[in-house]
Amino acid sequence: MRDRFGARGTVHLDRESQVIVHCPARFHATELALEQVTRVEAGNRDDGSFETVFLYFHAEGVPPLAVSEKDRGFAELVRDLGRAFPGIEDWQAAVPPVAFQLTSVDLWKREEPQAPEDPAVDHVA
């Protein structure tokens, strides 16, 4: 509880509930269940003097959850999520730094379930 509301700029995976917990500011926490995530995007913001890479976790009906490589616990989060979202471990190399721009690339996307074929439909050529 203390880490959720007392720490500034932290992120972690609650392994028991399978929820990403992000605390961007004191007394503010955002949670997103892994099962809700439909896409993981890496973004790189380069303002010329420094660059910051973000991971954006997208889900239907809610704003994306953005976590920064500067958030305490970021490396552990990426390591912990490697199984759930294969490919995110290459976040650093995925987005090239472009001066004074925000660049982004999809690292992982949930595959759409295939609609079952209707057995009543005859497939005659």
Coordinates of N, CA and C in Angstrom, one line a residue:
M1 N 0.8 -1.2 0.0 CA 0.0 0.0 0.0 C 0.9 1.3 0.0
R2 N 1.9 1.2 0.8 CA 2.8 2.4 0.9 C 3.4 2.7 -0.5
D3 N 3.8 1.6 -1.2 CA 4.4 1.8 -2.5 C 3.4 2.4 -3.5
R4 N 2.2 2.0 -3.4 CA 1.1 2.4 -4.3 C 0.9 3.9 -4.2
F5 N 0.8 4.4 -3.0 CA 0.4 5.8 -2.8 C 1.5 6.7 -2.3
G6 N 2.6 6.2 -1.9 CA 3.7 7.0 -1.4 C 4.8 7.3 -2.3
A7 N 5.1 6.4 -3.2 CA 6.2 6.5 -4.1 C 5.8 7.3 -5.4
R8 N 6.8 8.0 -5.9 CA 6.6 8.8 -7.1 C 7.3 8.2 -8.3
G9 N 6.6 8.0 -9.4 CA 7.2 7.4 -10.6 C 7.6 6.0 -10.4
T10 N 6.6 5.1 -10.0 CA 6.9 3.7 -9.9 C 5.9 2.9 -10.7
V11 N 6.4 1.7 -11.1 CA 5.5 0.8 -11.9 C 5.9 -0.6 -11.5
H12 N 5.0 -1.5 -11.5 CA 5.2 -2.9 -11.2 C 4.1 -3.8 -11.6
L13 N 4.3 -5.1 -11.7 CA 3.3 -6.0 -12.0 C 2.9 -6.7 -10.7
D14 N 1.6 -6.6 -10.4 CA 1.1 -7.3 -9.2 C 0.8 -8.7 -9.8
R15 N 1.7 -9.6 -9.4 CA 1.7 -11.0 -9.9 C 0.4 -11.8 -9.5
E16 N 0.0 -11.5 -8.3 CA -1.2 -12.3 -7.8 C -2.4 -11.9 -8.7
S17 N -2.7 -10.7 -8.9 CA -3.9 -10.3 -9.6 C -3.6 -10.0 -11.1
Q18 N -2.4 -10.2 -11.6 CA -2.0 -10.0 -13.0 C -2.4 -8.6 -13.5
V19 N -2.0 -7.6 -12.7 CA -2.4 -6.2 -13.0 C -1.1 -5.3 -13.0
I20 N -1.0 -4.5 -14.0 CA 0.1 -3.5 -14.0 C -0.4 -2.3 -13.1
V21 N 0.5 -1.9 -12.2 CA 0.2 -0.8 -11.3 C 1.2 0.3 -11.5
H22 N 0.7 1.4 -11.9 CA 1.6 2.6 -12.2 C 1.2 3.7 -11.3
C23 N 2.2 4.2 -10.6 CA 2.0 5.4 -9.7 C 2.8 6.6 -10.2
P24 N 2.2 7.4 -11.1 CA 3.0 8.5 -11.6 C 3.2 9.6 -10.7
A25 N 2.4 9.8 -9.7 CA 2.5 10.9 -8.7 C 2.0 10.4 -7.3
R26 N 2.4 11.1 -6.3 CA 2.0 10.8 -5.0 C 0.4 10.7 -4.9
F27 N -0.1 9.7 -4.2 CA -1.5 9.5 -4.0 C -2.3 9.3 -5.3
H28 N -1.7 8.8 -6.4 CA -2.3 8.5 -7.6 C -1.8 7.2 -8.2
A29 N -2.7 6.3 -8.4 CA -2.3 5.0 -9.0 C -3.3 4.6 -10.1
T30 N -2.7 4.0 -11.1 CA -3.5 3.5 -12.3 C -3.2 2.1 -12.4
E31 N -4.3 1.3 -12.6 CA -4.1 -0.2 -12.8 C -4.7 -0.6 -14.1
L32 N -4.1 -1.6 -14.7 CA -4.6 -2.2 -15.9 C -4.3 -3.7 -15.9
A33 N -5.4 -4.5 -16.0 CA -5.3 -5.9 -16.0 C -4.6 -6.4 -17.3
L34 N -3.7 -7.4 -17.2 CA -3.1 -7.9 -18.4 C -4.1 -8.4 -19.5
E35 N -5.1 -9.0 -19.0 CA -6.1 -9.6 -19.9 C -6.8 -8.5 -20.8
Q36 N -6.8 -7.3 -20.3 CA -7.4 -6.2 -21.0 C -6.5 -5.6 -22.1
V37 N -5.2 -5.8 -22.0 CA -4.3 -5.2 -23.0 C -4.5 -5.8 -24.4
T38 N -4.7 -4.9 -25.3 CA -4.8 -5.3 -26.7 C -3.6 -5.0 -27.6
R39 N -2.8 -4.1 -27.1 CA -1.6 -3.7 -27.9 C -0.6 -3.1 -27.0
V40 N 0.7 -3.3 -27.2 CA 1.8 -2.7 -26.5 C 2.6 -1.9 -27.5
E41 N 2.8 -0.6 -27.3 CA 3.5 0.3 -28.2 C 4.7 0.9 -27.5
A42 N 5.8 1.0 -28.2 CA 7.0 1.7 -27.6 C 7.1 3.1 -28.3
G43 N 7.3 4.1 -27.5 CA 7.5 5.4 -28.0 C 8.8 6.0 -27.5
N44 N 9.4 6.8 -28.4 CA 10.7 7.4 -28.0 C 10.5 8.9 -28.3
R45 N 10.7 9.7 -27.2 CA 10.6 11.2 -27.3 C 12.0 11.7 -27.1
D46 N 12.5 12.4 -28.1 CA 13.8 13.0 -28.1 C 13.7 14.5 -28.3
D47 N 14.1 15.2 -27.3 CA 14.0 16.7 -27.4 C 15.4 17.4 -27.7
G48 N 16.3 16.6 -28.1 CA 17.7 17.1 -28.4 C 18.6 17.0 -27.2
S49 N 18.1 17.3 -26.0 CA 19.0 17.2 -24.9 C 18.9 15.9 -24.1
F50 N 17.8 15.2 -24.2 CA 17.6 13.9 -23.6 C 16.5 13.1 -24.4
E51 N 16.6 11.8 -24.2 CA 15.5 11.0 -24.8 C 14.9 10.1 -23.8
T52 N 13.6 9.8 -23.9 CA 12.9 9.0 -23.0 C 12.1 8.0 -23.8
V53 N 12.2 6.7 -23.4 CA 11.4 5.7 -24.1 C 10.2 5.4 -23.1
F54 N 9.0 5.3 -23.7 CA 7.8 5.0 -23.0 C 7.2 3.7 -23.6
L55 N 6.5 2.9 -22.8 CA 5.7 1.8 -23.2 C 4.3 2.2 -23.0
Y56 N 3.4 2.1 -24.0 CA 2.0 2.4 -23.9 C 1.3 1.1 -24.0
F57 N 0.4 0.8 -23.0 CA -0.4 -0.4 -22.9 C -1.8 0.0 -23.3
H58 N -2.3 -0.4 -24.4 CA -3.6 0.0 -24.9 C -4.6 -1.1 -24.5
A59 N -5.8 -0.6 -24.2 CA -7.0 -1.5 -23.9 C -8.2 -0.8 -24.4
E60 N -9.2 -1.6 -24.7 CA -10.5 -1.0 -25.2 C -11.2 -0.2 -24.1
G61 N -11.7 1.0 -24.5 CA -12.5 1.8 -23.6 C -11.8 2.6 -22.6
V62 N -10.5 2.5 -22.5 CA -9.7 3.3 -21.5 C -8.5 4.0 -22.2
P63 N -8.1 5.1 -21.6 CA -6.9 5.7 -22.2 C -5.7 4.8 -22.0
P64 N -4.7 4.9 -23.0 CA -3.5 4.0 -22.8 C -2.8 4.3 -21.5
L65 N -2.2 3.3 -20.9 CA -1.4 3.4 -19.8 C 0.1 3.6 -20.3
A66 N 0.6 4.7 -20.0 CA 2.0 5.1 -20.4 C 3.0 5.0 -19.2
V67 N 4.0 4.2 -19.4 CA 5.0 4.0 -18.4 C 6.4 4.4 -19.0
S68 N 7.2 5.0 -18.2 CA 8.5 5.5 -18.8 C 9.7 4.7 -18.3
E69 N 10.7 4.6 -19.1 CA 11.9 3.9 -18.6 C 12.5 4.6 -17.4
K70 N 12.1 5.8 -17.1 CA 12.6 6.5 -15.9 C 11.8 6.1 -14.6
D71 N 10.6 5.5 -14.8 CA 9.9 5.0 -13.6 C 10.6 3.9 -12.9
R72 N 10.7 4.0 -11.6 CA 11.3 3.0 -10.8 C 10.5 1.7 -11.0
G73 N 11.2 0.6 -11.3 CA 10.6 -0.7 -11.5 C 10.4 -1.0 -13.0
F74 N 10.7 -0.1 -13.9 CA 10.5 -0.3 -15.3 C 11.1 -1.6 -15.8
A75 N 12.4 -1.7 -15.6 CA 13.2 -2.9 -16.1 C 12.6 -4.2 -15.6
E76 N 12.2 -4.2 -14.3 CA 11.5 -5.4 -13.8 C 10.2 -5.7 -14.4
L77 N 9.4 -4.6 -14.7 CA 8.1 -4.8 -15.3 C 8.3 -5.4 -16.7
V78 N 9.2 -4.9 -17.5 CA 9.5 -5.5 -18.8 C 9.9 -6.9 -18.7
R79 N 10.7 -7.3 -17.8 CA 11.1 -8.6 -17.6 C 9.9 -9.5 -17.2
D80 N 9.1 -9.0 -16.3 CA 7.9 -9.8 -15.8 C 6.9 -10.0 -16.9
L81 N 6.8 -9.0 -17.8 CA 5.8 -9.1 -18.9 C 6.2 -9.8 -20.2
G82 N 7.5 -10.2 -20.2 CA 8.0 -10.9 -21.4 C 7.2 -12.1 -21.8
R83 N 6.7 -12.8 -20.9 CA 5.9 -14.0 -21.3 C 4.5 -13.6 -21.8
A84 N 3.9 -12.6 -21.2 CA 2.5 -12.2 -21.6 C 2.6 -11.5 -22.9
F85 N 3.6 -10.7 -23.1 CA 3.7 -9.9 -24.4 C 5.0 -10.1 -25.0
P86 N 5.2 -11.3 -25.7 CA 6.5 -11.5 -26.4 C 6.9 -10.4 -27.3
G87 N 8.2 -10.0 -27.2 CA 8.7 -9.0 -28.1 C 9.0 -7.7 -27.4
I88 N 8.3 -7.5 -26.2 CA 8.5 -6.2 -25.5 C 9.9 -6.0 -24.9
E89 N 10.6 -7.2 -24.7 CA 11.9 -7.1 -24.2 C 12.9 -6.3 -25.1
D90 N 12.6 -6.2 -26.4 CA 13.4 -5.5 -27.3 C 13.0 -4.0 -27.4
W91 N 12.3 -3.5 -26.4 CA 11.8 -2.1 -26.5 C 12.9 -1.1 -26.8
Q92 N 14.1 -1.3 -26.3 CA 15.1 -0.3 -26.5 C 15.5 -0.1 -27.9
A93 N 15.7 -1.2 -28.6 CA 16.1 -1.2 -30.0 C 15.0 -0.9 -31.0
A94 N 13.7 -1.0 -30.5 CA 12.6 -1.0 -31.4 C 12.3 0.4 -32.0
V95 N 12.6 1.4 -31.2 CA 12.2 2.8 -31.7 C 13.5 3.6 -31.9
P96 N 13.8 4.1 -33.1 CA 15.0 4.9 -33.3 C 14.8 6.3 -32.8
P97 N 15.8 6.9 -32.2 CA 15.7 8.3 -31.8 C 15.7 9.2 -33.0
V98 N 14.7 10.1 -33.1 CA 14.6 11.1 -34.1 C 14.6 12.4 -33.4
A99 N 15.6 13.3 -33.6 CA 15.6 14.5 -32.8 C 14.4 15.3 -33.0
F100 N 13.9 15.8 -31.8 CA 12.7 16.7 -31.7 C 11.4 16.1 -32.2
Q101 N 11.3 14.8 -32.1 CA 10.1 14.1 -32.5 C 9.8 13.0 -31.6
L102 N 8.5 12.6 -31.6 CA 8.0 11.4 -30.9 C 7.9 10.3 -32.0
T103 N 8.6 9.2 -31.8 CA 8.5 8.1 -32.8 C 7.9 6.9 -32.0
S104 N 7.2 6.0 -32.7 CA 6.6 4.9 -32.0 C 6.5 3.7 -32.9
V105 N 6.4 2.5 -32.3 CA 6.3 1.3 -33.0 C 5.5 0.3 -32.1
D106 N 4.7 -0.6 -32.8 CA 4.0 -1.6 -32.0 C 5.0 -2.7 -31.7
L107 N 5.0 -3.1 -30.4 CA 5.9 -4.2 -30.0 C 5.1 -5.6 -29.9
W108 N 3.8 -5.5 -29.6 CA 3.0 -6.6 -29.4 C 1.5 -6.3 -29.7
K109 N 0.8 -7.2 -30.3 CA -0.6 -6.9 -30.6 C -1.4 -8.2 -30.4
R110 N -2.5 -8.2 -29.7 CA -3.3 -9.4 -29.4 C -3.9 -9.8 -30.8
E111 N -3.8 -11.0 -31.1 CA -4.4 -11.5 -32.3 C -5.9 -11.6 -32.2
E112 N -6.6 -11.2 -33.3 CA -8.0 -11.3 -33.3 C -8.4 -12.8 -33.3
P113 N -9.4 -13.1 -32.5 CA -9.9 -14.5 -32.6 C -10.5 -14.8 -33.9
Q114 N -10.2 -16.0 -34.5 CA -10.8 -16.4 -35.8 C -12.2 -16.8 -35.5
A115 N -13.1 -16.3 -36.4 CA -14.5 -16.7 -36.3 C -14.7 -18.1 -36.7
P116 N -15.4 -18.9 -36.0 CA -15.6 -20.3 -36.4 C -16.4 -20.4 -37.6
E117 N -16.1 -21.3 -38.5 CA -16.8 -21.5 -39.7 C -18.2 -22.1 -39.4
D118 N -19.2 -21.6 -40.1 CA -20.5 -22.1 -39.9 C -20.7 -23.4 -40.7
P119 N -20.9 -24.5 -39.9 CA -21.0 -25.8 -40.6 C -22.2 -25.9 -41.6
A120 N -23.1 -25.1 -41.5 CA -24.3 -25.1 -42.4 C -24.0 -24.5 -43.7
V121 N -22.9 -23.8 -43.8 CA -22.5 -23.2 -45.1 C -21.8 -24.2 -46.0
D122 N -22.3 -24.4 -47.2 CA -21.6 -25.4 -48.1 C -20.6 -24.7 -48.9
H123 N -19.4 -25.2 -48.9 CA -18.3 -24.5 -49.6 C -18.1 -25.2 -50.9
V124 N -18.9 -25.0 -51.9 CA -18.8 -25.6 -53.2 C -18.2 -24.5 -54.1
A125 N -17.2 -25.0 -54.9 CA -16.6 -24.1 -55.8 C -17.2 -24.1 -57.2

